[in-house]
mmCIF file of N, CA and C in Angstrom:
data_model
loop_
_atom_site.group_PDB
_atom_site.id
_atom_site.type_symbol
_atom_site.label_atom_id
_atom_site.label_comp_id
_atom_site.label_asym_id
_atom_site.label_seq_id
_atom_site.Cartn_x
_atom_site.Cartn_y
_atom_site.Cartn_z
ATOM 1 N N MET H 243 -16.935 25.072 -48.950
ATOM 2 C CA MET H 243 -16.400 24.150 -47.999
ATOM 3 C C MET H 243 -16.672 24.327 -46.298
ATOM 4 N N ALA H 244 -17.109 23.134 -46.223
ATOM 5 C CA ALA H 244 -17.987 23.585 -44.504
ATOM 6 C C ALA H 244 -17.039 22.637 -43.535
ATOM 7 N N ALA H 245 -16.813 22.743 -42.287
ATOM 8 C CA ALA H 245 -16.401 21.708 -41.392
ATOM 9 C C ALA H 245 -17.609 20.800 -40.976
ATOM 10 N N ARG H 246 -17.386 19.995 -40.362
ATOM 11 C CA ARG H 246 -18.343 18.496 -40.244
ATOM 12 C C ARG H 246 -17.431 18.169 -39.359
ATOM 13 N N ALA H 247 -18.229 17.623 -38.204
ATOM 14 C CA ALA H 247 -17.346 16.931 -36.703
ATOM 15 C C ALA H 247 -16.941 15.292 -37.582
ATOM 16 N N ALA H 248 -15.997 14.925 -37.348
ATOM 17 C CA ALA H 248 -15.738 13.657 -37.738
ATOM 18 C C ALA H 248 -14.626 12.978 -37.431
ATOM 19 N N GLY H 249 -14.498 11.982 -36.531
ATOM 20 C CA GLY H 249 -13.794 10.983 -36.116
ATOM 21 C C GLY H 249 -12.430 10.481 -36.854
ATOM 22 N N VAL H 250 -11.809 10.124 -35.806
ATOM 23 C CA VAL H 250 -10.611 10.205 -36.881
ATOM 24 C C VAL H 250 -11.142 8.235 -37.633
ATOM 25 N N ARG H 251 -10.460 8.384 -38.560
ATOM 26 C CA ARG H 251 -10.435 6.911 -39.062
ATOM 27 C C ARG H 251 -9.217 5.548 -38.795
ATOM 28 N N LYS H 252 -9.235 5.181 -37.665
ATOM 29 C CA LYS H 252 -8.530 4.252 -37.542
ATOM 30 C C LYS H 252 -8.756 3.317 -36.907
ATOM 31 N N GLY H 253 -10.190 2.738 -37.167
ATOM 32 C CA GLY H 253 -11.181 1.934 -36.829
ATOM 33 C C GLY H 253 -11.383 0.948 -37.489
ATOM 34 N N VAL H 254 -12.304 -0.200 -37.061
ATOM 35 C CA VAL H 254 -11.883 -1.273 -38.167
ATOM 36 C C VAL H 254 -12.401 -1.105 -39.625
ATOM 37 N N LYS H 255 -13.225 0.104 -40.038
ATOM 38 C CA LYS H 255 -13.170 0.167 -41.732
ATOM 39 C C LYS H 255 -13.551 1.936 -41.574
ATOM 40 N N LEU H 256 -13.598 2.121 -43.134
ATOM 41 C CA LEU H 256 -13.275 3.168 -43.410
ATOM 42 C C LEU H 256 -14.827 3.791 -43.424
ATOM 43 N N SER H 257 -15.529 5.017 -42.498
ATOM 44 C CA SER H 257 -16.656 5.354 -43.042
ATOM 45 C C SER H 257 -17.018 6.757 -43.470
ATOM 46 N N ALA H 258 -17.758 6.667 -44.341
ATOM 47 C CA ALA H 258 -18.038 8.088 -45.330
ATOM 48 C C ALA H 258 -18.631 9.307 -44.122
ATOM 49 N N ILE H 259 -17.736 10.523 -44.361
ATOM 50 C CA ILE H 259 -18.321 11.647 -43.534
ATOM 51 C C ILE H 259 -20.010 11.602 -43.019
ATOM 52 N N GLY H 260 -20.286 11.930 -42.658
ATOM 53 C CA GLY H 260 -22.317 11.682 -42.550
ATOM 54 C C GLY H 260 -22.811 10.148 -41.725
ATOM 55 N N THR H 261 -22.058 9.402 -42.187
ATOM 56 C CA THR H 261 -22.927 8.339 -41.541
ATOM 57 C C THR H 261 -22.424 8.405 -39.917
ATOM 58 N N GLY H 262 -21.822 9.030 -38.999
ATOM 59 C CA GLY H 262 -22.315 8.967 -37.657
ATOM 60 C C GLY H 262 -23.350 9.667 -37.516
ATOM 61 N N GLU H 263 -23.700 10.879 -37.877
ATOM 62 C CA GLU H 263 -25.647 11.093 -37.286
ATOM 63 C C GLU H 263 -26.118 9.731 -37.437
ATOM 64 N N GLU H 264 -25.847 9.251 -38.590
ATOM 65 C CA GLU H 264 -26.998 8.407 -38.915
ATOM 66 C C GLU H 264 -26.702 6.641 -37.542
ATOM 67 N N VAL H 265 -25.427 6.176 -37.218
ATOM 68 C CA VAL H 265 -24.894 5.174 -36.701
ATOM 69 C C VAL H 265 -25.674 5.766 -35.096
ATOM 70 N N LEU H 266 -25.222 7.431 -34.327
ATOM 71 C CA LEU H 266 -26.176 7.218 -33.793
ATOM 72 C C LEU H 266 -27.501 7.864 -33.695
ATOM 73 N N GLY H 267 -28.034 7.964 -34.509
ATOM 74 C CA GLY H 267 -30.006 8.189 -34.587
ATOM 75 C C GLY H 267 -30.283 7.188 -34.466
ATOM 76 N N GLU H 268 -29.559 5.652 -34.896
ATOM 77 C CA GLU H 268 -30.146 4.594 -34.629
ATOM 78 C C GLU H 268 -30.081 3.758 -33.621
ATOM 79 N N THR H 269 -28.858 4.464 -32.869
ATOM 80 C CA THR H 269 -28.881 4.151 -31.455
ATOM 81 C C THR H 269 -29.657 4.663 -30.526
ATOM 82 N N LEU H 270 -29.762 5.787 -30.649
ATOM 83 C CA LEU H 270 -30.292 6.534 -30.009
ATOM 84 C C LEU H 270 -32.347 6.395 -30.026
ATOM 85 N N GLY H 271 -32.281 5.806 -31.321
ATOM 86 C CA GLY H 271 -33.677 5.398 -31.582
ATOM 87 C C GLY H 271 -34.557 6.951 -31.925
ATOM 88 N N ARG H 272 -33.774 8.132 -32.460
ATOM 89 C CA ARG H 272 -34.722 9.424 -32.446
ATOM 90 C C ARG H 272 -33.062 10.096 -33.458
ATOM 91 N N PRO H 273 -34.065 10.906 -34.326
ATOM 92 C CA PRO H 273 -33.185 11.311 -35.658
ATOM 93 C C PRO H 273 -32.000 11.998 -34.976
ATOM 94 N N VAL H 274 -30.729 12.333 -35.202
ATOM 95 C CA VAL H 274 -29.768 13.124 -34.987
ATOM 96 C C VAL H 274 -29.122 14.388 -36.285
ATOM 97 N N GLU H 275 -29.347 15.341 -36.378
ATOM 98 C CA GLU H 275 -28.217 16.110 -37.282
ATOM 99 C C GLU H 275 -27.561 16.636 -37.126
ATOM 100 N N THR H 276 -26.823 17.153 -37.725
ATOM 101 C CA THR H 276 -25.559 17.688 -38.275
ATOM 102 C C THR H 276 -25.692 18.911 -38.857
ATOM 103 N N ALA H 277 -24.324 19.807 -39.121
ATOM 104 C CA ALA H 277 -24.721 21.231 -39.899
ATOM 105 C C ALA H 277 -23.548 21.492 -40.316
ATOM 106 N N ASP H 278 -23.555 22.301 -41.370
ATOM 107 C CA ASP H 278 -22.446 22.712 -42.060
ATOM 108 C C ASP H 278 -21.982 24.138 -41.557
ATOM 109 N N VAL H 279 -20.572 24.557 -41.383
ATOM 110 C CA VAL H 279 -20.308 25.777 -40.961
ATOM 111 C C VAL H 279 -19.063 25.780 -41.498
ATOM 112 N N PRO H 280 -19.551 27.149 -42.598
ATOM 113 C CA PRO H 280 -18.287 27.663 -43.246
ATOM 114 C C PRO H 280 -17.130 27.485 -42.460
ATOM 115 N N LEU H 281 -16.109 27.244 -42.925
ATOM 116 C CA LEU H 281 -15.114 27.536 -42.266
ATOM 117 C C LEU H 281 -14.705 28.459 -41.505
ATOM 118 N N GLU H 282 -14.380 29.906 -42.253
ATOM 119 C CA GLU H 282 -14.508 30.736 -41.672
ATOM 120 C C GLU H 282 -15.226 31.226 -40.244
ATOM 121 N N VAL H 283 -16.586 31.011 -40.376
ATOM 122 C CA VAL H 283 -17.455 30.943 -39.588
ATOM 123 C C VAL H 283 -16.804 30.145 -38.084
ATOM 124 N N TYR H 284 -16.647 28.465 -38.610
ATOM 125 C CA TYR H 284 -16.112 27.554 -37.868
ATOM 126 C C TYR H 284 -14.522 28.850 -36.885
ATOM 127 N N ARG H 285 -13.564 28.804 -37.446
ATOM 128 C CA ARG H 285 -12.464 30.122 -37.212
ATOM 129 C C ARG H 285 -12.920 31.061 -35.797
ATOM 130 N N THR H 286 -13.160 31.544 -36.391
ATOM 131 C CA THR H 286 -14.248 32.901 -35.683
ATOM 132 C C THR H 286 -14.607 32.427 -34.506
ATOM 133 N N ARG H 287 -15.555 31.120 -34.564
ATOM 134 C CA ARG H 287 -16.197 30.821 -33.401
ATOM 135 C C ARG H 287 -15.192 29.847 -32.048
ATOM 136 N N LEU H 288 -14.417 29.367 -32.965
ATOM 137 C CA LEU H 288 -12.509 29.414 -32.084
ATOM 138 C C LEU H 288 -12.118 29.984 -31.669
ATOM 139 N N ILE H 289 -11.685 30.863 -31.787
ATOM 140 C CA ILE H 289 -11.186 32.314 -31.219
ATOM 141 C C ILE H 289 -11.814 33.137 -30.055
ATOM 142 N N ALA H 290 -13.736 33.064 -30.549
ATOM 143 C CA ALA H 290 -14.784 33.523 -29.598
ATOM 144 C C ALA H 290 -14.510 32.934 -29.044
ATOM 145 N N ALA H 291 -13.821 31.669 -28.233
ATOM 146 C CA ALA H 291 -14.119 30.293 -27.093
ATOM 147 C C ALA H 291 -12.587 30.397 -26.963
ATOM 148 N N GLY H 292 -11.411 31.701 -27.072
ATOM 149 C CA GLY H 292 -10.967 31.660 -26.128
ATOM 150 C C GLY H 292 -9.736 30.698 -26.962
ATOM 151 N N ALA H 293 -9.274 30.445 -27.944
ATOM 152 C CA ALA H 293 -8.073 29.616 -29.060
ATOM 153 C C ALA H 293 -7.425 31.531 -29.523
ATOM 154 N N ASP H 294 -6.410 30.048 -29.693
ATOM 155 C CA ASP H 294 -5.446 31.609 -30.218
ATOM 156 C C ASP H 294 -5.609 31.110 -31.462
ATOM 157 N N ALA H 295 -5.295 32.116 -32.836
ATOM 158 C CA ALA H 295 -5.412 32.374 -33.971
ATOM 159 C C ALA H 295 -4.922 31.173 -34.190
ATOM 160 N N GLU H 296 -3.640 31.119 -33.995
ATOM 161 C CA GLU H 296 -3.045 29.475 -34.605
ATOM 162 C C GLU H 296 -3.332 28.630 -34.503
ATOM 163 N N PHE H 297 -3.873 28.381 -33.282
ATOM 164 C CA PHE H 297 -4.869 27.282 -33.410
ATOM 165 C C PHE H 297 -5.919 26.711 -34.140
ATOM 166 N N ALA H 298 -6.894 28.053 -34.160
ATOM 167 C CA ALA H 298 -7.706 27.519 -34.493
ATOM 168 C C ALA H 298 -7.186 27.739 -36.247
ATOM 169 N N ASP H 299 -6.841 28.310 -36.727
ATOM 170 C CA ASP H 299 -6.323 27.940 -38.413
ATOM 171 C C ASP H 299 -5.932 26.575 -38.661
ATOM 172 N N VAL H 300 -5.176 25.649 -37.481
ATOM 173 C CA VAL H 300 -4.550 24.479 -37.549
ATOM 174 C C VAL H 300 -6.067 24.126 -37.877
ATOM 175 N N ALA H 301 -7.059 24.127 -36.689
ATOM 176 C CA ALA H 301 -8.241 23.276 -36.746
ATOM 177 C C ALA H 301 -8.985 23.521 -37.980
ATOM 178 N N VAL H 302 -8.615 24.215 -38.641
ATOM 179 C CA VAL H 302 -9.683 24.862 -39.665
ATOM 180 C C VAL H 302 -8.591 24.223 -40.989
ATOM 181 N N ASP H 303 -7.342 24.042 -41.296
ATOM 182 C CA ASP H 303 -6.644 22.969 -42.213
ATOM 183 C C ASP H 303 -7.173 21.725 -41.714
ATOM 184 N N GLY H 304 -7.051 21.358 -41.004
ATOM 185 C CA GLY H 304 -7.692 19.972 -40.354
ATOM 186 C C GLY H 304 -9.423 19.432 -40.745
ATOM 187 N N SER H 305 -10.180 20.628 -40.486
ATOM 188 C CA SER H 305 -11.538 20.293 -40.906
ATOM 189 C C SER H 305 -11.584 20.255 -42.573
ATOM 190 N N ARG H 306 -10.741 21.199 -43.024
ATOM 191 C CA ARG H 306 -10.576 20.905 -44.591
ATOM 192 C C ARG H 306 -10.180 19.391 -45.373
ATOM 193 N N LEU H 307 -9.041 19.044 -44.596
ATOM 194 C CA LEU H 307 -8.314 17.866 -44.757
ATOM 195 C C LEU H 307 -9.334 16.831 -45.014
ATOM 196 N N VAL H 308 -9.816 16.365 -43.578
ATOM 197 C CA VAL H 308 -11.188 16.069 -43.093
ATOM 198 C C VAL H 308 -12.377 15.843 -44.304
ATOM 199 N N ALA H 309 -12.814 17.646 -44.781
ATOM 200 C CA ALA H 309 -14.210 17.420 -45.887
ATOM 201 C C ALA H 309 -13.590 16.836 -46.876
ATOM 202 N N ARG H 310 -12.218 16.874 -47.567
ATOM 203 C CA ARG H 310 -11.681 16.774 -48.811
ATOM 204 C C ARG H 310 -11.711 14.570 -48.827
ATOM 205 N N ASP H 311 -11.563 14.110 -47.414
ATOM 206 C CA ASP H 311 -11.196 12.795 -47.836
ATOM 207 C C ASP H 311 -10.011 12.541 -47.509
ATOM 208 N N GLY H 312 -9.504 13.554 -47.302
ATOM 209 C CA GLY H 312 -7.722 13.555 -46.433
ATOM 210 C C GLY H 312 -7.194 12.480 -46.181
ATOM 211 N N ASN H 313 -8.418 12.151 -44.747
ATOM 212 C CA ASN H 313 -7.851 11.383 -43.695
ATOM 213 C C ASN H 313 -8.357 10.166 -43.835
ATOM 214 N N ALA H 314 -8.565 9.303 -45.121
ATOM 215 C CA ALA H 314 -9.193 8.787 -45.078
ATOM 216 C C ALA H 314 -8.377 6.960 -45.152
ATOM 217 N N ARG H 315 -8.241 7.219 -44.038
ATOM 218 C CA ARG H 315 -6.753 5.546 -44.594
ATOM 219 C C ARG H 315 -7.380 4.832 -43.239
ATOM 220 N N LEU H 316 -6.988 3.527 -42.817
ATOM 221 C CA LEU H 316 -6.818 2.902 -41.894
ATOM 222 C C LEU H 316 -4.883 2.599 -41.457
ATOM 223 N N THR H 317 -5.222 2.876 -40.293
ATOM 224 C CA THR H 317 -3.692 2.346 -39.919
ATOM 225 C C THR H 317 -4.126 1.186 -38.245
ATOM 226 N N PRO H 318 -3.218 0.644 -38.436
ATOM 227 C CA PRO H 318 -2.805 -0.303 -37.108
ATOM 228 C C PRO H 318 -2.581 0.555 -36.085
ATOM 229 N N ASP H 319 -2.312 1.710 -35.898
ATOM 230 C CA ASP H 319 -2.349 2.050 -34.228
ATOM 231 C C ASP H 319 -2.939 1.849 -33.651
ATOM 232 N N VAL H 320 -4.685 1.774 -33.461
ATOM 233 C CA VAL H 320 -5.429 1.702 -32.257
ATOM 234 C C VAL H 320 -5.134 0.676 -31.609
ATOM 235 N N GLU H 321 -4.760 -0.944 -32.238
ATOM 236 C CA GLU H 321 -4.555 -2.450 -31.940
ATOM 237 C C GLU H 321 -2.480 -2.040 -31.455
ATOM 238 N N ARG H 322 -1.850 -1.298 -32.082
ATOM 239 C CA ARG H 322 -1.003 -1.348 -31.667
ATOM 240 C C ARG H 322 -0.496 -0.369 -30.075
ATOM 241 N N VAL H 323 -1.587 0.736 -29.736
ATOM 242 C CA VAL H 323 -1.424 1.053 -29.030
ATOM 243 C C VAL H 323 -2.296 0.468 -27.632
ATOM 244 N N LEU H 324 -3.817 0.354 -28.086
ATOM 245 C CA LEU H 324 -4.501 -0.360 -26.955
ATOM 246 C C LEU H 324 -4.349 -1.680 -27.041
ATOM 247 N N GLY H 325 -3.361 -2.418 -27.772
ATOM 248 C CA GLY H 325 -3.206 -3.803 -27.540
ATOM 249 C C GLY H 325 -4.200 -5.085 -27.960
ATOM 250 N N ARG H 326 -5.297 -3.873 -28.782
ATOM 251 C CA ARG H 326 -6.955 -4.953 -29.168
ATOM 252 C C ARG H 326 -6.575 -4.848 -30.755
ATOM 253 N N SER H 327 -7.945 -5.214 -31.327
ATOM 254 C CA SER H 327 -8.538 -4.495 -32.357
ATOM 255 C C SER H 327 -9.398 -3.888 -32.104
ATOM 256 N N PRO H 328 -9.348 -2.784 -33.093
ATOM 257 C CA PRO H 328 -10.403 -1.432 -32.347
ATOM 258 C C PRO H 328 -11.924 -1.639 -32.714
ATOM 259 N N ARG H 329 -12.897 -1.039 -32.091
ATOM 260 C CA ARG H 329 -14.250 -0.695 -32.291
ATOM 261 C C ARG H 329 -14.850 -0.860 -33.350
ATOM 262 N N THR H 330 -15.927 -0.960 -33.562
ATOM 263 C CA THR H 330 -16.415 -0.179 -34.706
ATOM 264 C C THR H 330 -17.227 0.752 -34.195
ATOM 265 N N PHE H 331 -17.720 2.025 -34.930
ATOM 266 C CA PHE H 331 -17.716 3.403 -34.335
ATOM 267 C C PHE H 331 -19.957 3.223 -33.905
ATOM 268 N N ARG H 332 -20.124 2.178 -34.032
ATOM 269 C CA ARG H 332 -21.080 1.396 -33.896
ATOM 270 C C ARG H 332 -21.535 0.739 -32.348
ATOM 271 N N THR H 333 -20.817 0.023 -32.517
ATOM 272 C CA THR H 333 -20.335 -0.816 -31.431
ATOM 273 C C THR H 333 -19.650 0.735 -29.945
ATOM 274 N N TRP H 334 -18.903 1.514 -30.078
ATOM 275 C CA TRP H 334 -18.449 2.304 -29.431
ATOM 276 C C TRP H 334 -19.895 3.467 -28.434
ATOM 277 N N ALA H 335 -20.813 3.390 -30.082
ATOM 278 C CA ALA H 335 -22.203 4.344 -28.949
ATOM 279 C C ALA H 335 -22.949 3.650 -28.545
ATOM 280 N N ALA H 336 -23.159 2.427 -28.683
ATOM 281 C CA ALA H 336 -24.200 1.412 -28.073
ATOM 282 C C ALA H 336 -23.352 1.227 -26.517
ATOM 283 N N ASP H 337 -22.277 1.321 -26.687
ATOM 284 C CA ASP H 337 -21.751 1.115 -25.232
ATOM 285 C C ASP H 337 -21.569 2.034 -24.652
ATOM 286 N N HIS H 338 -21.759 3.277 -25.208
ATOM 287 C CA HIS H 338 -21.934 4.900 -24.404
ATOM 288 C C HIS H 338 -23.268 5.175 -24.154
ATOM 289 N N LEU H 339 -24.302 4.309 -25.003
ATOM 290 C CA LEU H 339 -25.402 5.093 -24.948
ATOM 291 C C LEU H 339 -26.013 4.509 -23.330
ATOM 292 N N ARG H 340 -25.152 3.678 -22.708
ATOM 293 C CA ARG H 340 -25.656 2.545 -21.273
ATOM 294 C C ARG H 340 -24.904 3.406 -20.707
#
């Protein structure tokens, strides 16, 4: 199993892992690639960057959960906290390109 970058899925709709780079590539007008990183390598790099082992373990556990789609659920949290409907990732990416 490998770690992948993934956003918190509390937006407008659920998105499969891997669609983020597609959306970013379309927004930027160029290919965007991601790389799978083995979880043990991810943990080692976190510690090498100054994270303590306990934090690294939690981060690896979270990445493992995301890889299994364990966080694939919609919640009302964004609207409750921000007082507005959530934006799509595509909208967020376009807004931050400017």
